[in-house]
mmCIF file with all atom_site columns, C-alpha atoms and ligand atoms in Angstrom:
data_model
loop_
_atom_site.group_PDB
_atom_site.id
_atom_site.type_symbol
_atom_site.label_atom_id
_atom_site.label_alt_id
_atom_site.label_comp_id
_atom_site.label_asym_id
_atom_site.label_entity_id
_atom_site.label_seq_id
_atom_site.pdbx_PDB_ins_code
_atom_site.Cartn_x
_atom_site.Cartn_y
_atom_site.Cartn_z
_atom_site.occupancy
_atom_site.B_iso_or_equiv
_atom_site.pdbx_formal_charge
_atom_site.auth_seq_id
_atom_site.auth_comp_id
_atom_site.auth_asym_id
_atom_site.auth_atom_id
_atom_site.pdbx_PDB_model_num
ATOM   1   C CA  . MET C 1 1   ? -0.064  -0.057  0.044   1.00 91.00 ? 1   MET C CA  1
ATOM   2   C CA  . LEU C 1 2   ? 1.328   3.569   -0.784  1.00 96.00 ? 2   LEU C CA  1
ATOM   3   C CA  . THR C 1 3   ? -0.280  6.738   0.394   1.00 96.00 ? 3   THR C CA  1
ATOM   4   C CA  . ILE C 1 4   ? -0.027  9.643   -1.996  1.00 93.00 ? 4   ILE C CA  1
ATOM   5   C CA  . GLY C 1 5   ? -1.629  12.955  -0.361  1.00 91.00 ? 5   GLY C CA  1
ATOM   6   C CA  . HIS C 1 6   ? -5.045  12.119  0.577   1.00 91.00 ? 6   HIS C CA  1
ATOM   7   C CA  . CYS C 1 7   ? -5.139  8.771   -1.342  1.00 97.00 ? 7   CYS C CA  1
ATOM   8   C CA  . THR C 1 8   ? -3.904  5.303   -0.850  1.00 98.00 ? 8   THR C CA  1
ATOM   9   C CA  . LEU C 1 9   ? -2.929  3.030   -3.599  1.00 98.00 ? 9   LEU C CA  1
ATOM   10  C CA  . GLU C 1 10  ? -3.018  -0.842  -3.194  1.00 98.00 ? 10  GLU C CA  1
ATOM   11  C CA  . ALA C 1 11  ? -2.812  -3.828  -4.996  1.00 98.00 ? 11  ALA C CA  1
ATOM   12  C CA  . ARG C 1 12  ? -5.176  -6.951  -4.326  1.00 98.00 ? 12  ARG C CA  1
ATOM   13  C CA  . VAL C 1 13  ? -5.760  -10.389 -6.039  1.00 98.00 ? 13  VAL C CA  1
ATOM   14  C CA  . VAL C 1 14  ? -9.604  -10.365 -6.757  1.00 98.00 ? 14  VAL C CA  1
ATOM   15  C CA  . ASP C 1 15  ? -11.999 -10.419 -9.395  1.00 98.00 ? 15  ASP C CA  1
ATOM   16  C CA  . ILE C 1 16  ? -12.935 -6.856  -10.329 1.00 98.00 ? 16  ILE C CA  1
ATOM   17  C CA  . THR C 1 17  ? -16.591 -7.588  -10.746 1.00 98.00 ? 17  THR C CA  1
ATOM   18  C CA  . THR C 1 18  ? -16.912 -8.526  -7.165  1.00 98.00 ? 18  THR C CA  1
ATOM   19  C CA  . LEU C 1 19  ? -15.615 -4.950  -5.792  1.00 98.00 ? 19  LEU C CA  1
ATOM   20  C CA  . ALA C 1 20  ? -18.330 -2.785  -4.285  1.00 98.00 ? 20  ALA C CA  1
ATOM   21  C CA  . VAL C 1 21  ? -16.233 0.573   -5.094  1.00 98.00 ? 21  VAL C CA  1
ATOM   22  C CA  . ASP C 1 22  ? -17.622 3.658   -6.707  1.00 99.00 ? 22  ASP C CA  1
ATOM   23  C CA  . ALA C 1 23  ? -16.135 2.711   -10.012 1.00 99.00 ? 23  ALA C CA  1
ATOM   24  C CA  . ILE C 1 24  ? -14.451 -0.293  -11.773 1.00 99.00 ? 24  ILE C CA  1
ATOM   25  C CA  . VAL C 1 25  ? -12.441 0.222   -14.917 1.00 99.00 ? 25  VAL C CA  1
ATOM   26  C CA  . ASN C 1 26  ? -12.949 -2.127  -17.903 1.00 99.00 ? 26  ASN C CA  1
ATOM   27  C CA  . ALA C 1 27  ? -10.406 -3.230  -20.343 1.00 99.00 ? 27  ALA C CA  1
ATOM   28  C CA  . ALA C 1 28  ? -12.626 -2.641  -23.408 1.00 98.00 ? 28  ALA C CA  1
ATOM   29  C CA  . ASN C 1 29  ? -12.191 -2.541  -26.992 1.00 98.00 ? 29  ASN C CA  1
ATOM   30  C CA  . THR C 1 30  ? -13.271 0.219   -29.415 1.00 98.00 ? 30  THR C CA  1
ATOM   31  C CA  . SER C 1 31  ? -16.663 -1.073  -30.247 1.00 98.00 ? 31  SER C CA  1
ATOM   32  C CA  . LEU C 1 32  ? -17.520 -0.947  -26.399 1.00 98.00 ? 32  LEU C CA  1
ATOM   33  C CA  . LEU C 1 33  ? -19.772 -3.901  -27.147 1.00 97.00 ? 33  LEU C CA  1
ATOM   34  C CA  . GLY C 1 34  ? -18.163 -6.309  -24.865 1.00 95.00 ? 34  GLY C CA  1
ATOM   35  C CA  . GLY C 1 35  ? -15.387 -9.200  -25.642 1.00 96.00 ? 35  GLY C CA  1
ATOM   36  C CA  . GLY C 1 36  ? -13.295 -11.728 -23.626 1.00 97.00 ? 36  GLY C CA  1
ATOM   37  C CA  . GLY C 1 37  ? -11.192 -11.369 -20.493 1.00 98.00 ? 37  GLY C CA  1
ATOM   38  C CA  . VAL C 1 38  ? -12.325 -8.625  -17.928 1.00 98.00 ? 38  VAL C CA  1
ATOM   39  C CA  . ASP C 1 39  ? -14.675 -7.109  -20.437 1.00 98.00 ? 39  ASP C CA  1
ATOM   40  C CA  . GLY C 1 40  ? -16.587 -10.318 -20.760 1.00 98.00 ? 40  GLY C CA  1
ATOM   41  C CA  . ALA C 1 41  ? -16.838 -10.823 -16.989 1.00 98.00 ? 41  ALA C CA  1
ATOM   42  C CA  . ILE C 1 42  ? -17.977 -7.206  -16.415 1.00 98.00 ? 42  ILE C CA  1
ATOM   43  C CA  . HIS C 1 43  ? -20.743 -7.579  -19.007 1.00 98.00 ? 43  HIS C CA  1
ATOM   44  C CA  . ARG C 1 44  ? -22.046 -10.855 -17.595 1.00 98.00 ? 44  ARG C CA  1
ATOM   45  C CA  . ALA C 1 45  ? -21.861 -9.758  -14.044 1.00 98.00 ? 45  ALA C CA  1
ATOM   46  C CA  . ALA C 1 46  ? -23.671 -6.233  -14.943 1.00 98.00 ? 46  ALA C CA  1
ATOM   47  C CA  . GLY C 1 47  ? -26.395 -7.770  -17.183 1.00 98.00 ? 47  GLY C CA  1
ATOM   48  C CA  . ARG C 1 48  ? -27.859 -6.828  -20.454 1.00 97.00 ? 48  ARG C CA  1
ATOM   49  C CA  . GLU C 1 49  ? -28.740 -3.296  -19.479 1.00 98.00 ? 49  GLU C CA  1
ATOM   50  C CA  . LEU C 1 50  ? -24.943 -2.486  -19.515 1.00 98.00 ? 50  LEU C CA  1
ATOM   51  C CA  . LEU C 1 51  ? -24.605 -3.607  -23.307 1.00 98.00 ? 51  LEU C CA  1
ATOM   52  C CA  . ARG C 1 52  ? -27.809 -1.581  -24.199 1.00 98.00 ? 52  ARG C CA  1
ATOM   53  C CA  . ASP C 1 53  ? -26.254 1.591   -22.513 1.00 98.00 ? 53  ASP C CA  1
ATOM   54  C CA  . CYS C 1 54  ? -22.911 0.782   -24.196 1.00 98.00 ? 54  CYS C CA  1
ATOM   55  C CA  . GLU C 1 55  ? -24.521 0.629   -27.605 1.00 98.00 ? 55  GLU C CA  1
ATOM   56  C CA  . LYS C 1 56  ? -25.599 4.115   -27.237 1.00 98.00 ? 56  LYS C CA  1
ATOM   57  C CA  . LEU C 1 57  ? -21.896 5.711   -26.698 1.00 98.00 ? 57  LEU C CA  1
ATOM   58  C CA  . GLY C 1 58  ? -20.801 5.054   -30.378 1.00 97.00 ? 58  GLY C CA  1
ATOM   59  C CA  . GLY C 1 59  ? -17.611 3.295   -29.509 1.00 98.00 ? 59  GLY C CA  1
ATOM   60  C CA  . CYS C 1 60  ? -14.543 4.786   -27.937 1.00 98.00 ? 60  CYS C CA  1
ATOM   61  C CA  . ALA C 1 61  ? -11.034 5.737   -29.274 1.00 98.00 ? 61  ALA C CA  1
ATOM   62  C CA  . THR C 1 62  ? -8.061  3.841   -28.024 1.00 98.00 ? 62  THR C CA  1
ATOM   63  C CA  . GLY C 1 63  ? -6.477  5.650   -25.089 1.00 98.00 ? 63  GLY C CA  1
ATOM   64  C CA  . ASP C 1 64  ? -9.845  7.118   -24.192 1.00 98.00 ? 64  ASP C CA  1
ATOM   65  C CA  . ALA C 1 65  ? -12.675 6.125   -21.719 1.00 98.00 ? 65  ALA C CA  1
ATOM   66  C CA  . LYS C 1 66  ? -16.386 6.387   -21.292 1.00 98.00 ? 66  LYS C CA  1
ATOM   67  C CA  . LEU C 1 67  ? -18.511 5.877   -18.207 1.00 98.00 ? 67  LEU C CA  1
ATOM   68  C CA  . THR C 1 68  ? -21.725 3.952   -17.591 1.00 98.00 ? 68  THR C CA  1
ATOM   69  C CA  . ARG C 1 69  ? -23.669 2.785   -14.684 1.00 98.00 ? 69  ARG C CA  1
ATOM   70  C CA  . GLY C 1 70  ? -22.755 -0.378  -12.902 1.00 98.00 ? 70  GLY C CA  1
ATOM   71  C CA  . TYR C 1 71  ? -26.289 -2.076  -13.204 1.00 98.00 ? 71  TYR C CA  1
ATOM   72  C CA  . GLN C 1 72  ? -26.188 -5.638  -11.475 1.00 98.00 ? 72  GLN C CA  1
ATOM   73  C CA  . LEU C 1 73  ? -22.609 -4.913  -10.403 1.00 98.00 ? 73  LEU C CA  1
ATOM   74  C CA  . PRO C 1 74  ? -21.759 -3.996  -6.690  1.00 98.00 ? 74  PRO C CA  1
ATOM   75  C CA  . ALA C 1 75  ? -19.942 -1.068  -8.250  1.00 98.00 ? 75  ALA C CA  1
ATOM   76  C CA  . THR C 1 76  ? -21.798 2.167   -9.076  1.00 98.00 ? 76  THR C CA  1
ATOM   77  C CA  . TYR C 1 77  ? -20.097 3.055   -12.374 1.00 99.00 ? 77  TYR C CA  1
ATOM   78  C CA  . VAL C 1 78  ? -17.953 1.217   -14.930 1.00 98.00 ? 78  VAL C CA  1
ATOM   79  C CA  . ILE C 1 79  ? -15.389 3.196   -16.778 1.00 99.00 ? 79  ILE C CA  1
ATOM   80  C CA  . HIS C 1 80  ? -14.911 1.656   -20.259 1.00 98.00 ? 80  HIS C CA  1
ATOM   81  C CA  . ALA C 1 81  ? -11.209 2.469   -20.998 1.00 99.00 ? 81  ALA C CA  1
ATOM   82  C CA  . VAL C 1 82  ? -9.744  1.232   -24.339 1.00 99.00 ? 82  VAL C CA  1
ATOM   83  C CA  . GLY C 1 83  ? -6.081  0.131   -24.039 1.00 98.00 ? 83  GLY C CA  1
ATOM   84  C CA  . PRO C 1 84  ? -3.621  -0.121  -26.934 1.00 98.00 ? 84  PRO C CA  1
ATOM   85  C CA  . VAL C 1 85  ? -2.765  -3.610  -28.736 1.00 98.00 ? 85  VAL C CA  1
ATOM   86  C CA  . TRP C 1 86  ? 1.049   -4.233  -28.260 1.00 98.00 ? 86  TRP C CA  1
ATOM   87  C CA  . HIS C 1 87  ? 2.559   -3.919  -31.698 1.00 98.00 ? 87  HIS C CA  1
ATOM   88  C CA  . GLY C 1 88  ? 6.325   -3.738  -30.340 1.00 98.00 ? 88  GLY C CA  1
ATOM   89  C CA  . GLY C 1 89  ? 6.249   -0.533  -28.647 1.00 98.00 ? 89  GLY C CA  1
ATOM   90  C CA  . ALA C 1 90  ? 6.817   1.997   -31.532 1.00 98.00 ? 90  ALA C CA  1
ATOM   91  C CA  . ARG C 1 91  ? 3.295   2.592   -32.212 1.00 98.00 ? 91  ARG C CA  1
ATOM   92  C CA  . GLY C 1 92  ? 2.769   4.921   -29.201 1.00 98.00 ? 92  GLY C CA  1
ATOM   93  C CA  . GLU C 1 93  ? 1.498   2.108   -26.992 1.00 98.00 ? 93  GLU C CA  1
ATOM   94  C CA  . ALA C 1 94  ? 2.826   3.463   -23.743 1.00 98.00 ? 94  ALA C CA  1
ATOM   95  C CA  . ASP C 1 95  ? 1.405   6.887   -24.304 1.00 98.00 ? 95  ASP C CA  1
ATOM   96  C CA  . LEU C 1 96  ? -2.058  5.301   -25.247 1.00 99.00 ? 96  LEU C CA  1
ATOM   97  C CA  . LEU C 1 97  ? -1.818  3.089   -22.030 1.00 99.00 ? 97  LEU C CA  1
ATOM   98  C CA  . ALA C 1 98  ? -1.024  6.071   -19.959 1.00 99.00 ? 98  ALA C CA  1
ATOM   99  C CA  . SER C 1 99  ? -3.988  7.823   -21.339 1.00 99.00 ? 99  SER C CA  1
ATOM   100 C CA  . CYS C 1 100 ? -6.608  5.337   -20.311 1.00 99.00 ? 100 CYS C CA  1
ATOM   101 C CA  . TYR C 1 101 ? -5.476  5.862   -16.766 1.00 99.00 ? 101 TYR C CA  1
ATOM   102 C CA  . ARG C 1 102 ? -5.577  9.679   -16.871 1.00 98.00 ? 102 ARG C CA  1
ATOM   103 C CA  . ARG C 1 103 ? -8.968  9.540   -18.881 1.00 98.00 ? 103 ARG C CA  1
ATOM   104 C CA  . SER C 1 104 ? -10.252 7.387   -16.379 1.00 98.00 ? 104 SER C CA  1
ATOM   105 C CA  . LEU C 1 105 ? -9.462  9.206   -13.239 1.00 98.00 ? 105 LEU C CA  1
ATOM   106 C CA  . GLU C 1 106 ? -10.811 12.319  -14.921 1.00 98.00 ? 106 GLU C CA  1
ATOM   107 C CA  . LEU C 1 107 ? -14.157 10.592  -15.370 1.00 98.00 ? 107 LEU C CA  1
ATOM   108 C CA  . ALA C 1 108 ? -13.938 9.280   -11.855 1.00 98.00 ? 108 ALA C CA  1
ATOM   109 C CA  . GLN C 1 109 ? -13.368 12.977  -10.607 1.00 98.00 ? 109 GLN C CA  1
ATOM   110 C CA  . GLN C 1 110 ? -16.286 14.213  -12.835 1.00 98.00 ? 110 GLN C CA  1
ATOM   111 C CA  . ALA C 1 111 ? -18.465 11.434  -10.920 1.00 98.00 ? 111 ALA C CA  1
ATOM   112 C CA  . GLN C 1 112 ? -17.264 12.186  -7.816  1.00 98.00 ? 112 GLN C CA  1
ATOM   113 C CA  . CYS C 1 113 ? -16.092 8.907   -7.218  1.00 98.00 ? 113 CYS C CA  1
ATOM   114 C CA  . LYS C 1 114 ? -13.969 8.259   -4.065  1.00 98.00 ? 114 LYS C CA  1
ATOM   115 C CA  . ASP C 1 115 ? -12.886 4.732   -4.928  1.00 98.00 ? 115 ASP C CA  1
ATOM   116 C CA  . ILE C 1 116 ? -11.710 3.175   -8.158  1.00 98.00 ? 116 ILE C CA  1
ATOM   117 C CA  . ALA C 1 117 ? -10.598 -0.307  -9.330  1.00 99.00 ? 117 ALA C CA  1
ATOM   118 C CA  . PHE C 1 118 ? -8.335  -0.878  -12.404 1.00 99.00 ? 118 PHE C CA  1
ATOM   119 C CA  . PRO C 1 119 ? -7.662  -3.988  -13.905 1.00 99.00 ? 119 PRO C CA  1
ATOM   120 C CA  . ALA C 1 120 ? -4.017  -4.347  -15.819 1.00 99.00 ? 120 ALA C CA  1
ATOM   121 C CA  . ILE C 1 121 ? -5.374  -2.906  -18.935 1.00 99.00 ? 121 ILE C CA  1
ATOM   122 C CA  . SER C 1 122 ? -3.909  -4.260  -22.060 1.00 98.00 ? 122 SER C CA  1
ATOM   123 C CA  . CYS C 1 123 ? -1.993  -7.107  -20.265 1.00 98.00 ? 123 CYS C CA  1
ATOM   124 C CA  . GLY C 1 124 ? -4.229  -9.851  -21.648 1.00 98.00 ? 124 GLY C CA  1
ATOM   125 C CA  . VAL C 1 125 ? -5.417  -10.258 -25.024 1.00 98.00 ? 125 VAL C CA  1
ATOM   126 C CA  . TYR C 1 126 ? -3.482  -7.016  -25.948 1.00 98.00 ? 126 TYR C CA  1
ATOM   127 C CA  . ARG C 1 127 ? -0.248  -8.525  -24.835 1.00 98.00 ? 127 ARG C CA  1
ATOM   128 C CA  . PHE C 1 128 ? 1.333   -5.471  -23.538 1.00 98.00 ? 128 PHE C CA  1
ATOM   129 C CA  . PRO C 1 129 ? 4.531   -6.269  -21.568 1.00 98.00 ? 129 PRO C CA  1
ATOM   130 C CA  . ALA C 1 130 ? 3.261   -6.517  -17.934 1.00 98.00 ? 130 ALA C CA  1
ATOM   131 C CA  . ASP C 1 131 ? 6.264   -5.052  -16.281 1.00 98.00 ? 131 ASP C CA  1
ATOM   132 C CA  . GLN C 1 132 ? 6.131   -1.848  -18.308 1.00 98.00 ? 132 GLN C CA  1
ATOM   133 C CA  . ALA C 1 133 ? 2.380   -1.683  -18.038 1.00 98.00 ? 133 ALA C CA  1
ATOM   134 C CA  . VAL C 1 134 ? 2.517   -1.626  -14.241 1.00 98.00 ? 134 VAL C CA  1
ATOM   135 C CA  . ARG C 1 135 ? 5.137   1.125   -14.075 1.00 98.00 ? 135 ARG C CA  1
ATOM   136 C CA  . ILE C 1 136 ? 2.795   3.147   -16.413 1.00 98.00 ? 136 ILE C CA  1
ATOM   137 C CA  . ALA C 1 137 ? -0.160  2.425   -14.670 1.00 98.00 ? 137 ALA C CA  1
ATOM   138 C CA  . VAL C 1 138 ? 1.221   3.581   -11.158 1.00 98.00 ? 138 VAL C CA  1
ATOM   139 C CA  . HIS C 1 139 ? 3.159   6.368   -12.445 1.00 98.00 ? 139 HIS C CA  1
ATOM   140 C CA  . THR C 1 140 ? 0.054   7.780   -14.329 1.00 98.00 ? 140 THR C CA  1
ATOM   141 C CA  . VAL C 1 141 ? -2.257  7.249   -11.328 1.00 98.00 ? 141 VAL C CA  1
ATOM   142 C CA  . ILE C 1 142 ? 0.329   9.163   -9.061  1.00 97.00 ? 142 ILE C CA  1
ATOM   143 C CA  . GLU C 1 143 ? 0.960   12.036  -11.646 1.00 97.00 ? 143 GLU C CA  1
ATOM   144 C CA  . THR C 1 144 ? -3.001  12.349  -12.226 1.00 98.00 ? 144 THR C CA  1
ATOM   145 C CA  . LEU C 1 145 ? -4.033  12.257  -8.570  1.00 97.00 ? 145 LEU C CA  1
ATOM   146 C CA  . PRO C 1 146 ? -3.715  15.738  -8.033  1.00 96.00 ? 146 PRO C CA  1
ATOM   147 C CA  . HIS C 1 147 ? -6.161  16.672  -10.706 1.00 96.00 ? 147 HIS C CA  1
ATOM   148 C CA  . ALA C 1 148 ? -8.700  13.925  -9.290  1.00 97.00 ? 148 ALA C CA  1
ATOM   149 C CA  . ALA C 1 149 ? -9.484  15.379  -5.773  1.00 96.00 ? 149 ALA C CA  1
ATOM   150 C CA  . SER C 1 150 ? -12.446 13.171  -5.100  1.00 98.00 ? 150 SER C CA  1
ATOM   151 C CA  . VAL C 1 151 ? -10.440 9.933   -5.417  1.00 98.00 ? 151 VAL C CA  1
ATOM   152 C CA  . GLU C 1 152 ? -9.341  8.560   -2.052  1.00 98.00 ? 152 GLU C CA  1
ATOM   153 C CA  . ARG C 1 153 ? -8.489  4.975   -2.910  1.00 98.00 ? 153 ARG C CA  1
ATOM   154 C CA  . VAL C 1 154 ? -7.248  3.421   -5.973  1.00 98.00 ? 154 VAL C CA  1
ATOM   155 C CA  . VAL C 1 155 ? -7.315  -0.421  -6.276  1.00 98.00 ? 155 VAL C CA  1
ATOM   156 C CA  . PHE C 1 156 ? -5.219  -2.427  -8.749  1.00 98.00 ? 156 PHE C CA  1
ATOM   157 C CA  . ALA C 1 157 ? -7.130  -5.562  -9.162  1.00 98.00 ? 157 ALA C CA  1
ATOM   158 C CA  . CYS C 1 158 ? -5.017  -8.426  -10.226 1.00 98.00 ? 158 CYS C CA  1
ATOM   159 C CA  . PHE C 1 159 ? -6.209  -11.893 -11.517 1.00 97.00 ? 159 PHE C CA  1
ATOM   160 C CA  . ASP C 1 160 ? -3.221  -13.831 -10.408 1.00 97.00 ? 160 ASP C CA  1
ATOM   161 C CA  . ASP C 1 161 ? -0.129  -13.610 -8.119  1.00 98.00 ? 161 ASP C CA  1
ATOM   162 C CA  . ALA C 1 162 ? 2.241   -12.803 -10.935 1.00 98.00 ? 162 ALA C CA  1
ATOM   163 C CA  . MET C 1 163 ? 0.655   -9.406  -11.600 1.00 98.00 ? 163 MET C CA  1
ATOM   164 C CA  . PHE C 1 164 ? 0.114   -8.651  -7.900  1.00 98.00 ? 164 PHE C CA  1
ATOM   165 C CA  . ALA C 1 165 ? 3.706   -9.108  -7.149  1.00 98.00 ? 165 ALA C CA  1
ATOM   166 C CA  . ARG C 1 166 ? 4.681   -6.812  -10.189 1.00 98.00 ? 166 ARG C CA  1
ATOM   167 C CA  . TYR C 1 167 ? 2.363   -3.993  -8.559  1.00 98.00 ? 167 TYR C CA  1
ATOM   168 C CA  . GLU C 1 168 ? 3.472   -4.744  -5.026  1.00 98.00 ? 168 GLU C CA  1
ATOM   169 C CA  . ALA C 1 169 ? 6.906   -4.302  -6.139  1.00 98.00 ? 169 ALA C CA  1
ATOM   170 C CA  . GLU C 1 170 ? 6.392   -1.083  -7.898  1.00 98.00 ? 170 GLU C CA  1
ATOM   171 C CA  . LEU C 1 171 ? 4.471   0.344   -4.936  1.00 98.00 ? 171 LEU C CA  1
ATOM   172 C CA  . GLU C 1 172 ? 7.018   -0.460  -2.646  1.00 97.00 ? 172 GLU C CA  1
ATOM   173 C CA  . ARG C 1 173 ? 9.640   1.118   -5.163  1.00 96.00 ? 173 ARG C CA  1
ATOM   174 C CA  . ARG C 1 174 ? 7.599   4.401   -5.317  1.00 95.00 ? 174 ARG C CA  1
ATOM   175 C CA  . ALA C 1 175 ? 7.199   4.258   -1.292  1.00 92.00 ? 175 ALA C CA  1
ATOM   176 C CA  . SER C 1 176 ? 10.998  4.003   -0.522  1.00 81.00 ? 176 SER C CA  1
ATOM   177 C CA  . PRO C 1 177 ? 12.822  7.560   -0.602  1.00 67.00 ? 177 PRO C CA  1
HETATM 178 N N1  . AR6 P 2 .   ? -10.693 -9.297  -12.753 1.00 89.25 ? 201 AR6 P N1  1
HETATM 179 C C1  . AR6 P 2 .   ? -9.500  -8.508  -12.690 1.00 89.25 ? 201 AR6 P C1  1
HETATM 180 N N2  . AR6 P 2 .   ? -8.716  -8.809  -13.623 1.00 89.25 ? 201 AR6 P N2  1
HETATM 181 C C2  . AR6 P 2 .   ? -8.979  -9.617  -14.833 1.00 89.25 ? 201 AR6 P C2  1
HETATM 182 C C3  . AR6 P 2 .   ? -10.378 -10.303 -14.907 1.00 89.25 ? 201 AR6 P C3  1
HETATM 183 C C4  . AR6 P 2 .   ? -11.147 -10.034 -13.671 1.00 89.25 ? 201 AR6 P C4  1
HETATM 184 N N3  . AR6 P 2 .   ? -12.351 -10.443 -13.713 1.00 89.25 ? 201 AR6 P N3  1
HETATM 185 N N4  . AR6 P 2 .   ? -10.412 -11.095 -15.937 1.00 89.25 ? 201 AR6 P N4  1
HETATM 186 C C5  . AR6 P 2 .   ? -9.105  -10.975 -16.614 1.00 89.25 ? 201 AR6 P C5  1
HETATM 187 N N5  . AR6 P 2 .   ? -8.534  -10.144 -15.827 1.00 89.25 ? 201 AR6 P N5  1
HETATM 188 P P1  . AR6 P 2 .   ? -7.868  -8.554  -20.992 1.00 89.25 ? 201 AR6 P P1  1
HETATM 189 P P2  . AR6 P 2 .   ? -6.852  -6.501  -22.589 1.00 89.25 ? 201 AR6 P P2  1
HETATM 190 C C6  . AR6 P 2 .   ? -7.124  -9.594  -16.125 1.00 89.25 ? 201 AR6 P C6  1
HETATM 191 O O1  . AR6 P 2 .   ? -7.499  -9.639  -22.016 1.00 89.25 ? 201 AR6 P O1  1
HETATM 192 O O2  . AR6 P 2 .   ? -5.376  -7.074  -22.734 1.00 89.25 ? 201 AR6 P O2  1
HETATM 193 C C7  . AR6 P 2 .   ? -11.246 -8.113  -24.387 1.00 89.25 ? 201 AR6 P C7  1
HETATM 194 O O3  . AR6 P 2 .   ? -11.956 -9.157  -25.414 1.00 89.25 ? 201 AR6 P O3  1
HETATM 195 C C8  . AR6 P 2 .   ? -6.191  -10.429 -17.101 1.00 89.25 ? 201 AR6 P C8  1
HETATM 196 O O4  . AR6 P 2 .   ? -5.483  -11.280 -16.489 1.00 89.25 ? 201 AR6 P O4  1
HETATM 197 O O5  . AR6 P 2 .   ? -9.352  -8.873  -20.177 1.00 89.25 ? 201 AR6 P O5  1
HETATM 198 O O6  . AR6 P 2 .   ? -6.932  -4.970  -22.459 1.00 89.25 ? 201 AR6 P O6  1
HETATM 199 C C9  . AR6 P 2 .   ? -11.733 -6.877  -24.834 1.00 89.25 ? 201 AR6 P C9  1
HETATM 200 O O7  . AR6 P 2 .   ? -13.145 -6.788  -25.339 1.00 89.25 ? 201 AR6 P O7  1
HETATM 201 C C10 . AR6 P 2 .   ? -5.185  -9.194  -17.590 1.00 89.25 ? 201 AR6 P C10 1
HETATM 202 O O8  . AR6 P 2 .   ? -4.254  -9.222  -16.720 1.00 89.25 ? 201 AR6 P O8  1
HETATM 203 O O9  . AR6 P 2 .   ? -7.740  -7.055  -21.480 1.00 89.25 ? 201 AR6 P O9  1
HETATM 204 C C11 . AR6 P 2 .   ? -10.688 -6.275  -25.809 1.00 89.25 ? 201 AR6 P C11 1
HETATM 205 O O10 . AR6 P 2 .   ? -11.154 -6.814  -27.178 1.00 89.25 ? 201 AR6 P O10 1
HETATM 206 C C12 . AR6 P 2 .   ? -6.080  -7.880  -17.635 1.00 89.25 ? 201 AR6 P C12 1
HETATM 207 O O11 . AR6 P 2 .   ? -7.104  -8.328  -16.815 1.00 89.25 ? 201 AR6 P O11 1
HETATM 208 C C13 . AR6 P 2 .   ? -9.453  -6.874  -25.367 1.00 89.25 ? 201 AR6 P C13 1
HETATM 209 O O12 . AR6 P 2 .   ? -10.026 -8.105  -24.660 1.00 89.25 ? 201 AR6 P O12 1
HETATM 210 C C14 . AR6 P 2 .   ? -6.349  -7.562  -19.101 1.00 89.25 ? 201 AR6 P C14 1
HETATM 211 O O13 . AR6 P 2 .   ? -6.746  -8.576  -19.791 1.00 89.25 ? 201 AR6 P O13 1
HETATM 212 C C15 . AR6 P 2 .   ? -8.880  -6.090  -24.312 1.00 89.25 ? 201 AR6 P C15 1
HETATM 213 O O14 . AR6 P 2 .   ? -7.606  -6.715  -23.913 1.00 89.25 ? 201 AR6 P O14 1
#
């Protein structure tokens, strides 16, 4: 756990769909119409109303995010962020991934969310190298927090122990002087 100003950052091994936070972030695709991985799990748990809502949004650009309600999820909102597909790193992937975290926190702030949970965006089907993605996630969240005053708690929801260990190491690295 790391404290930055009024906000705590923590990693947990947890299914993000079970978290009763103000907002969970979805690792979506540009259609916003669902898919596999965490996206599929979120749509299954939220129910069909989420898909109906997403259909009205007209998709979302890579690096951007859009907010819906959480419907049957314990979370109030879902922030659908579209991470980049990894193509080797020369196609702006790092900037696009950072942009996902920035835009998600901006939307969380607009909705006055106090707590928000992120999955490891782009680290599954989109094949972004996990170590680099974790550094970008933690760095961008820390950098953006001053512009997201409502946010008091950020959870990095990890699906497995290996991802949890990466976040723990990065949070620890940031905590040491
Ligand atoms: N809770 C937390 N983390 C999860 C969960 C869960 N329930 N399920 C998977 N993960 P991915 P991407 C982890 O593939 O790489 C979809 O089809 C997973 O272990 O879900 O951004 C979309 O529609 C990994 O660490 O997202 C897009 O087409 C991380 O979440 C595409 O996949 C992200 O893996 C997006 O690919």
